Coordinates of C-alpha atoms in Angstrom, one line a residue:
X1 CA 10.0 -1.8 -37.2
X2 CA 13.3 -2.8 -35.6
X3 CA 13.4 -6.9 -34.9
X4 CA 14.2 -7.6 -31.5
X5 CA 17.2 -10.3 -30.8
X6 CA 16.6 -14.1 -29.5
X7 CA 18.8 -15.5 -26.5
X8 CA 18.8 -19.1 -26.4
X9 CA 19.2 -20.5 -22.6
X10 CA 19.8 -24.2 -23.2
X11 CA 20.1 -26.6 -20.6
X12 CA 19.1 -29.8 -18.6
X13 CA 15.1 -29.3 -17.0
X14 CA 16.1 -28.1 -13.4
X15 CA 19.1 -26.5 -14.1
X16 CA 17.9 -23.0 -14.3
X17 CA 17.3 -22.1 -17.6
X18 CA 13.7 -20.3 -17.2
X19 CA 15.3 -18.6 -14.4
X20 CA 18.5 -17.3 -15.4
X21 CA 16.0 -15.7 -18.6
X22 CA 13.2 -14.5 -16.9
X23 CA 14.9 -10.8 -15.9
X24 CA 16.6 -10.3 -19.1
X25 CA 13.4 -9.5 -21.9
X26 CA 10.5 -11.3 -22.9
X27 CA 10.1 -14.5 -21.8
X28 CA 9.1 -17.6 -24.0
X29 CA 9.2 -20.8 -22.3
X30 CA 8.5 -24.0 -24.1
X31 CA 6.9 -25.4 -20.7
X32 CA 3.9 -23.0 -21.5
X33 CA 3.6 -24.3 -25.3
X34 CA 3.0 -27.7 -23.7
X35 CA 0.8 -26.4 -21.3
X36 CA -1.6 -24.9 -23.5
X37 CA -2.3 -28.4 -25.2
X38 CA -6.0 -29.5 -24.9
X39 CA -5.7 -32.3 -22.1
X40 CA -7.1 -35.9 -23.6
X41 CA -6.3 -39.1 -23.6
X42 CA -3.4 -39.5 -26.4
X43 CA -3.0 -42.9 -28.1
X44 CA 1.0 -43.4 -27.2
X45 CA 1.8 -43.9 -30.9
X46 CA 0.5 -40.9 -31.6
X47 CA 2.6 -39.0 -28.8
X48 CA 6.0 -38.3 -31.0
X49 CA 4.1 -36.7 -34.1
X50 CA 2.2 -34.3 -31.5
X51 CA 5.3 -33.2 -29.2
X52 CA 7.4 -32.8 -32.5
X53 CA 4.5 -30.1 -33.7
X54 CA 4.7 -28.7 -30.2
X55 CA 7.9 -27.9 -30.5
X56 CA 7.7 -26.8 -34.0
X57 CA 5.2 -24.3 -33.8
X58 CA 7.2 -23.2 -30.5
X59 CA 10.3 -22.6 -32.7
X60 CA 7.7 -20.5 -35.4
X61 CA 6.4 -18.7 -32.6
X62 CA 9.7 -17.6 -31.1
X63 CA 10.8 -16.1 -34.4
X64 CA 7.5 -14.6 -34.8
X65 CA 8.0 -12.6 -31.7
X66 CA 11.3 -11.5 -32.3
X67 CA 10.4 -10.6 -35.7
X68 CA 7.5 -7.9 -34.3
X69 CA 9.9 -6.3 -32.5
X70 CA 10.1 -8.5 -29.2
X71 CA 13.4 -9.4 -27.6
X72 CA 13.2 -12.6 -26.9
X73 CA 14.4 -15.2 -24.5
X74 CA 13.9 -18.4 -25.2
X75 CA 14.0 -21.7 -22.7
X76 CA 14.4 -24.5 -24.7
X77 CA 16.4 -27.7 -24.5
X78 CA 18.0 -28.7 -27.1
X79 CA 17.7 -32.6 -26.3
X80 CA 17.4 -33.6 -29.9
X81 CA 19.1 -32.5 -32.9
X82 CA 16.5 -31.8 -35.0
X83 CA 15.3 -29.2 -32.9
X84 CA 18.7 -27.6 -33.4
X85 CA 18.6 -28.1 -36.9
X86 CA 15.0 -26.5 -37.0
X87 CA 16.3 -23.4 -35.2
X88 CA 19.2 -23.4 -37.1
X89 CA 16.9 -23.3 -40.6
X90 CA 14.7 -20.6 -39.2
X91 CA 16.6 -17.8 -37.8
X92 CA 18.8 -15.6 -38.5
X93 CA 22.8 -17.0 -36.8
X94 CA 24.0 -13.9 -36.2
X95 CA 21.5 -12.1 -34.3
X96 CA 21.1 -15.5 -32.0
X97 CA 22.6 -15.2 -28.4
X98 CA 23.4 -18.6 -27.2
X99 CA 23.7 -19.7 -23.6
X100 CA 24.5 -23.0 -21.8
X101 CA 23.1 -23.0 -18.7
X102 CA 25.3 -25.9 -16.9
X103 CA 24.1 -27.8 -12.9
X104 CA 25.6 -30.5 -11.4
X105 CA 24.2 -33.9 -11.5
X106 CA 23.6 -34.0 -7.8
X107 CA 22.1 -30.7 -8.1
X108 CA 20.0 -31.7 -10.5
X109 CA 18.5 -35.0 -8.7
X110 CA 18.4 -32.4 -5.1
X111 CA 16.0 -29.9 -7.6
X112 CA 14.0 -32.7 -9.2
X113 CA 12.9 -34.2 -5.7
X114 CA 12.6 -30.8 -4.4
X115 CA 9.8 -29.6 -6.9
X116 CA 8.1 -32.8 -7.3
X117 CA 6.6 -31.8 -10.6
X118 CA 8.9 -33.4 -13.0
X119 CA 9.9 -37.1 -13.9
X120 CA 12.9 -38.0 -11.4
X121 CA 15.7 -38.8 -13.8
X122 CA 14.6 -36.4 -16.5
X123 CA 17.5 -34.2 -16.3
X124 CA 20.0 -37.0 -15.8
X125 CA 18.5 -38.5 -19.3
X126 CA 19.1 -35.4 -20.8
X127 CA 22.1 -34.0 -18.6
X128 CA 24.2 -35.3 -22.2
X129 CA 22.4 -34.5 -24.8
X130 CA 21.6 -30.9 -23.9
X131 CA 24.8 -29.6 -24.5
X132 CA 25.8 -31.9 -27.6
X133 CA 26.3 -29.4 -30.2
X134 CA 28.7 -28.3 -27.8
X135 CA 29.4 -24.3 -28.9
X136 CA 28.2 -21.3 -26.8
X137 CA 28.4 -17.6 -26.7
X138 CA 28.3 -17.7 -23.0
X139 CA 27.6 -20.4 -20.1
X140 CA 26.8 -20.0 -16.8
X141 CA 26.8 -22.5 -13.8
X142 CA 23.3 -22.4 -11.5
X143 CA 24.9 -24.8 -9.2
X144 CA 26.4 -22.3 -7.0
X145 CA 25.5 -19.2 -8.9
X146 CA 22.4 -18.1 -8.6
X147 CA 19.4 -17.1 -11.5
X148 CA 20.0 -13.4 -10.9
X149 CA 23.9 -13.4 -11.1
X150 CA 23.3 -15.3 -14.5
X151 CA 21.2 -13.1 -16.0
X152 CA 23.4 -9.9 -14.7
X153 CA 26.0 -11.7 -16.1
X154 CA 24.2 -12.5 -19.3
X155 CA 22.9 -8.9 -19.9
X156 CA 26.8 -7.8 -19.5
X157 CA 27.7 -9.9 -22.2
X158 CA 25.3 -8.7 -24.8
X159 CA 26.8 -5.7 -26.0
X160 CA 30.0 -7.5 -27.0
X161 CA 28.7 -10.6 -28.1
X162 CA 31.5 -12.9 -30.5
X163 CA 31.1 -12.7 -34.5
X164 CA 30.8 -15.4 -35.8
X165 CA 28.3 -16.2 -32.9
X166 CA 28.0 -19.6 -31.8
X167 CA 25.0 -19.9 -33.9
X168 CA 26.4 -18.7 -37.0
X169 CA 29.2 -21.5 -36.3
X170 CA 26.9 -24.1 -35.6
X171 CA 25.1 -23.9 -38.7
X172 CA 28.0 -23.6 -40.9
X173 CA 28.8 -27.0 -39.6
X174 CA 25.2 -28.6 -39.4
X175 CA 23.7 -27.1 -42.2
X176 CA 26.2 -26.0 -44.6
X177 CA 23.4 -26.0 -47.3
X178 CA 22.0 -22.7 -45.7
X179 CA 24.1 -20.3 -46.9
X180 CA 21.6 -17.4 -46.5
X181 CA 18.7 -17.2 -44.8
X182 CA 16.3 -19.7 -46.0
X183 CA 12.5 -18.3 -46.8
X184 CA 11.1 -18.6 -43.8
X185 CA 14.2 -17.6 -42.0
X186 CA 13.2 -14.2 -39.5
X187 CA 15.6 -11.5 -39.0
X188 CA 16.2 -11.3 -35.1
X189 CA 18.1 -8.6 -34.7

């Protein structure tokens, strides 16, 4: 069986990741990971540990999929380093596609208010930290562009994607130790 490949769409929540992904292959967004938690009362100390396995088992889950077979896009923001590093540890550089998805701050606040389902000022916390690795195969801009151009756009790009990718670069820099794939790490394309 054939692995599929992984495109990354990082960005700030509102910008437009899930939607500049959505025509391209199969869809994972981490939104639905935390959805499917059981709903309880959560003592707040407790909170970190149980988002951190959230996103964990998100990360195993992706490479999972693209290790059956699945071409996979992946919504995921990138917020934190260690999810970076995670990634980074678990699959394989150079079959990882990875896109910045970019918005305007203004943008951003105008989408916030208009869907009313997400903290105002969520996306201006992580508007920074997003894109702090700094190092894409391709980015795209959803404040003027819209989902669909992206992903045309994206799927163009595919074909004659850089070596070394982004990826490959980024974890020659943040995890030099990782020379090959580590044991758990999933062939993606």
């Amino acid at each position: 069986m054939n692995a599929g490949h992984l495109t990354g769409h990082t960005g700030p929540p509102t910008a437009g990741p899930a939607r500049t992904s959505a025509p391209l292959s199969f869809h994972l967004p981490v939104d639905a990971f935390h959805a499917m938690r059981t709903r309880r009362e959560v003592d707040p100390e407790e909170l970190p540990a149980i988002l951190r396995r959230t996103w964990m088992g998100f990360h195993r889950a992706v490479a999972g999929m693209a290790a059956a077979g699945n071409h996979v896009v992946v919504d995921h923001v990138l917020s934190e380093e260690w999810r970076l590093l995670d990634c980074l540890e678990l699959f394989t550089a150079e079959d990882v596609v990875l896109v910045g998805v970019h918005c305007s701050l203004d943008e951003l606040h105008r989408r916030e208010r208009a869907r009313g389902d997400r903290l105002e000022g969520l996306a201006a916390r992580q508007f920074e930290r997003v894109h702090a690795h700094g190092l894409y195969d391709i980015e795209c801009d959803t404040t003027s562009t819209s989902p669909l151009d992206c992903a045309r756009r994206i799927s163009a790009f595919l074909p004659r994607r850089p070596t070394p990718t982004a990826f490959e670069q980024l974890r020659a820099k943040l995890r030099p130790d990782l020379t090959a794939p580590g044991p758990e790490a999933v062939r993606l394309y």
